[in-house]
Amino acid sequence: MPAAVSSPLLFTPSSAPQILKPRSLLPFQTLNLRRPATVSSSRQLAFPGSIRAAVAIEKETPENERPETFLRAADGTDVAAPTSVRGRFERMIREAQDEVCAAIEAVDGGGKFKEDVWSRPGGGGGISRVLQDGGVWEKAGVNVSVVYGLMPPEAYRAAKGEPGDGGGDSSVKAGPVPFFAAGISSVLHPKNPFAPTLHFNYRYFETDAPKDAPGAPRQWWFGGGTDLTPAYIFEEDVKHFHMIQKQSCDKFDPSFYPRFKKWCDDYFFIKHRGERRGLGGIFFDDLNDCDQEMLLAFSTECAKSVVPAYIPIIERRKDMPFTERHKAWQQLRRGRYVEFNLVYDRGTTFGLKTGGRIESILVSLPLTARWEYDHQPEEGSEEWKLLDACINPKEWI
């Protein structure tokens, strides 16, 4: 489910570079994150402390066919019309889903996406597509959702990245908030350790005034980004990826790329590790300081840049020979991916707090990951170079 945040920074990173200690890669059992075949699909995951949604958004209902639109005419012609911002954003994310899925299947050479269509009684629905155990991809998820209704105050604060007491915003404390949220979210985990993981997410969010806070204005904002998470650095790949992001940004504002590149480096920071999840890209959220039409066009351009930014890299790396050592390092970096998504990612937090569709919320997790006690790569090794770049972000172009 799409989420949005209000602050560009989650933390203040240290400016001092960290020194890596050499340590050999020890053999260790890989953690398998697959669901056992004997577990019922209706069984829910258990979390320490019994994380619950205080006021859950309605559960989804499976559907047999994709609707032409998830918007309803009963919600008003101004917001439900195909020409509205809501209508055009939904059309954009659904076209992007089709384009990315087609490109993934073409490169994979055999794997096919499984599709689930679902709706919500309160309004809207989504389309989840997942490819697992393909020829190239271990797991690839590309989801779209268009949902609306009443959001509990706790979920609103999670979406906005605000403190638990509402941050002094009386409208947040007042009661459930009418909202609209649409977005596309994707994580692509290749099998080959020399082929990088890609994440992208583009979303549009609206809120209306709560009934007991009349007169408050409607708020809207855009969010999103595309970022690259390799296990090994090939500079030509990283430069190509960042150049495509810069070209998309420069079509609208030359300040966007440096601003959103830093925002990406800051957002995907694993605070308890002191390192970034990957090698960045662009990231923005709570963006409403420009013309709405321009930001819609910018989000569209960014979504369309995913395939040319990523697929050429996969074509170069998917068939490279690798060793068990390379695979073990990839699995360790996948562990970092899991840590960030479950501990810090606001989209995951928003989904869990609203009782959202758990399979869609956790689709970003890889099938397998690995943890070792106090592992550090040997200084000067290719693994060390990757970790150094995650600790000390670089300007790639």
Short mmCIF file of N, CA, C and O in Angstrom, two decimals, residues 1-2 70 89 93 118 125-127 143-147 181-185:
data_model
loop_
_atom_site.label_atom_id
_atom_site.label_comp_id
_atom_site.label_asym_id
_atom_site.label_seq_id
_atom_site.Cartn_x
_atom_site.Cartn_y
_atom_site.Cartn_z
N MET A 1 0.85 -1.18 0.00
CA MET A 1 0.00 0.00 0.00
C MET A 1 0.89 1.24 0.00
O MET A 1 1.88 1.31 0.71
N PRO A 2 0.60 2.25 -0.79
CA PRO A 2 1.46 3.41 -0.86
C PRO A 2 1.56 4.12 0.48
O PRO A 2 0.64 4.15 1.27
N PHE A 70 -10.20 1.42 -10.75
CA PHE A 70 -10.59 1.17 -9.36
C PHE A 70 -11.34 2.36 -8.77
O PHE A 70 -11.79 2.31 -7.63
N PHE A 89 -3.17 9.27 -12.79
CA PHE A 89 -2.12 8.58 -12.05
C PHE A 89 -2.38 7.08 -12.04
O PHE A 89 -1.44 6.28 -12.20
N ILE A 93 0.30 4.22 -13.52
CA ILE A 93 0.92 3.12 -12.77
C ILE A 93 0.53 1.76 -13.35
O ILE A 93 1.33 0.82 -13.32
N TRP A 118 -7.52 -7.70 -6.35
CA TRP A 118 -8.29 -7.61 -5.12
C TRP A 118 -8.97 -6.24 -5.03
O TRP A 118 -8.56 -5.28 -5.67
N GLY A 125 -8.79 -0.90 -4.82
CA GLY A 125 -8.27 -2.26 -4.89
C GLY A 125 -6.87 -2.24 -5.46
O GLY A 125 -6.20 -1.20 -5.47
N GLY A 126 -6.43 -3.39 -5.96
CA GLY A 126 -5.08 -3.46 -6.47
C GLY A 126 -4.83 -4.69 -7.30
O GLY A 126 -5.66 -5.60 -7.38
N ILE A 127 -3.66 -4.71 -7.93
CA ILE A 127 -3.21 -5.83 -8.75
C ILE A 127 -1.79 -6.17 -8.31
O ILE A 127 -0.88 -5.35 -8.42
N ASN A 143 3.59 -4.44 -7.96
CA ASN A 143 2.23 -4.25 -7.43
C ASN A 143 1.71 -2.85 -7.70
O ASN A 143 2.48 -1.88 -7.63
N VAL A 144 0.41 -2.75 -7.97
CA VAL A 144 -0.25 -1.45 -7.99
C VAL A 144 -1.44 -1.49 -7.04
O VAL A 144 -2.05 -2.55 -6.85
N SER A 145 -1.73 -0.37 -6.45
CA SER A 145 -2.91 -0.26 -5.59
C SER A 145 -3.50 1.12 -5.72
O SER A 145 -2.80 2.11 -5.93
N VAL A 146 -4.82 1.18 -5.65
CA VAL A 146 -5.58 2.43 -5.68
C VAL A 146 -6.64 2.28 -4.60
O VAL A 146 -7.64 1.59 -4.77
N VAL A 147 -6.41 2.89 -3.44
CA VAL A 147 -7.30 2.67 -2.30
C VAL A 147 -7.71 4.01 -1.71
O VAL A 147 -7.00 5.01 -1.80
N ALA A 181 -5.00 6.99 -1.85
CA ALA A 181 -3.60 6.62 -2.03
C ALA A 181 -3.48 5.68 -3.22
O ALA A 181 -4.17 4.66 -3.28
N ALA A 182 -2.63 6.03 -4.17
CA ALA A 182 -2.41 5.19 -5.34
C ALA A 182 -0.91 5.08 -5.57
O ALA A 182 -0.17 6.05 -5.38
N GLY A 183 -0.47 3.90 -5.99
CA GLY A 183 0.96 3.77 -6.22
C GLY A 183 1.33 2.46 -6.90
O GLY A 183 0.55 1.52 -6.96
N ILE A 184 2.54 2.45 -7.42
CA ILE A 184 3.16 1.24 -7.93
C ILE A 184 4.42 1.00 -7.13
O ILE A 184 5.17 1.94 -6.82
N SER A 185 4.64 -0.24 -6.75
CA SER A 185 5.81 -0.59 -5.94
C SER A 185 6.38 -1.89 -6.46
O SER A 185 5.64 -2.85 -6.72
#
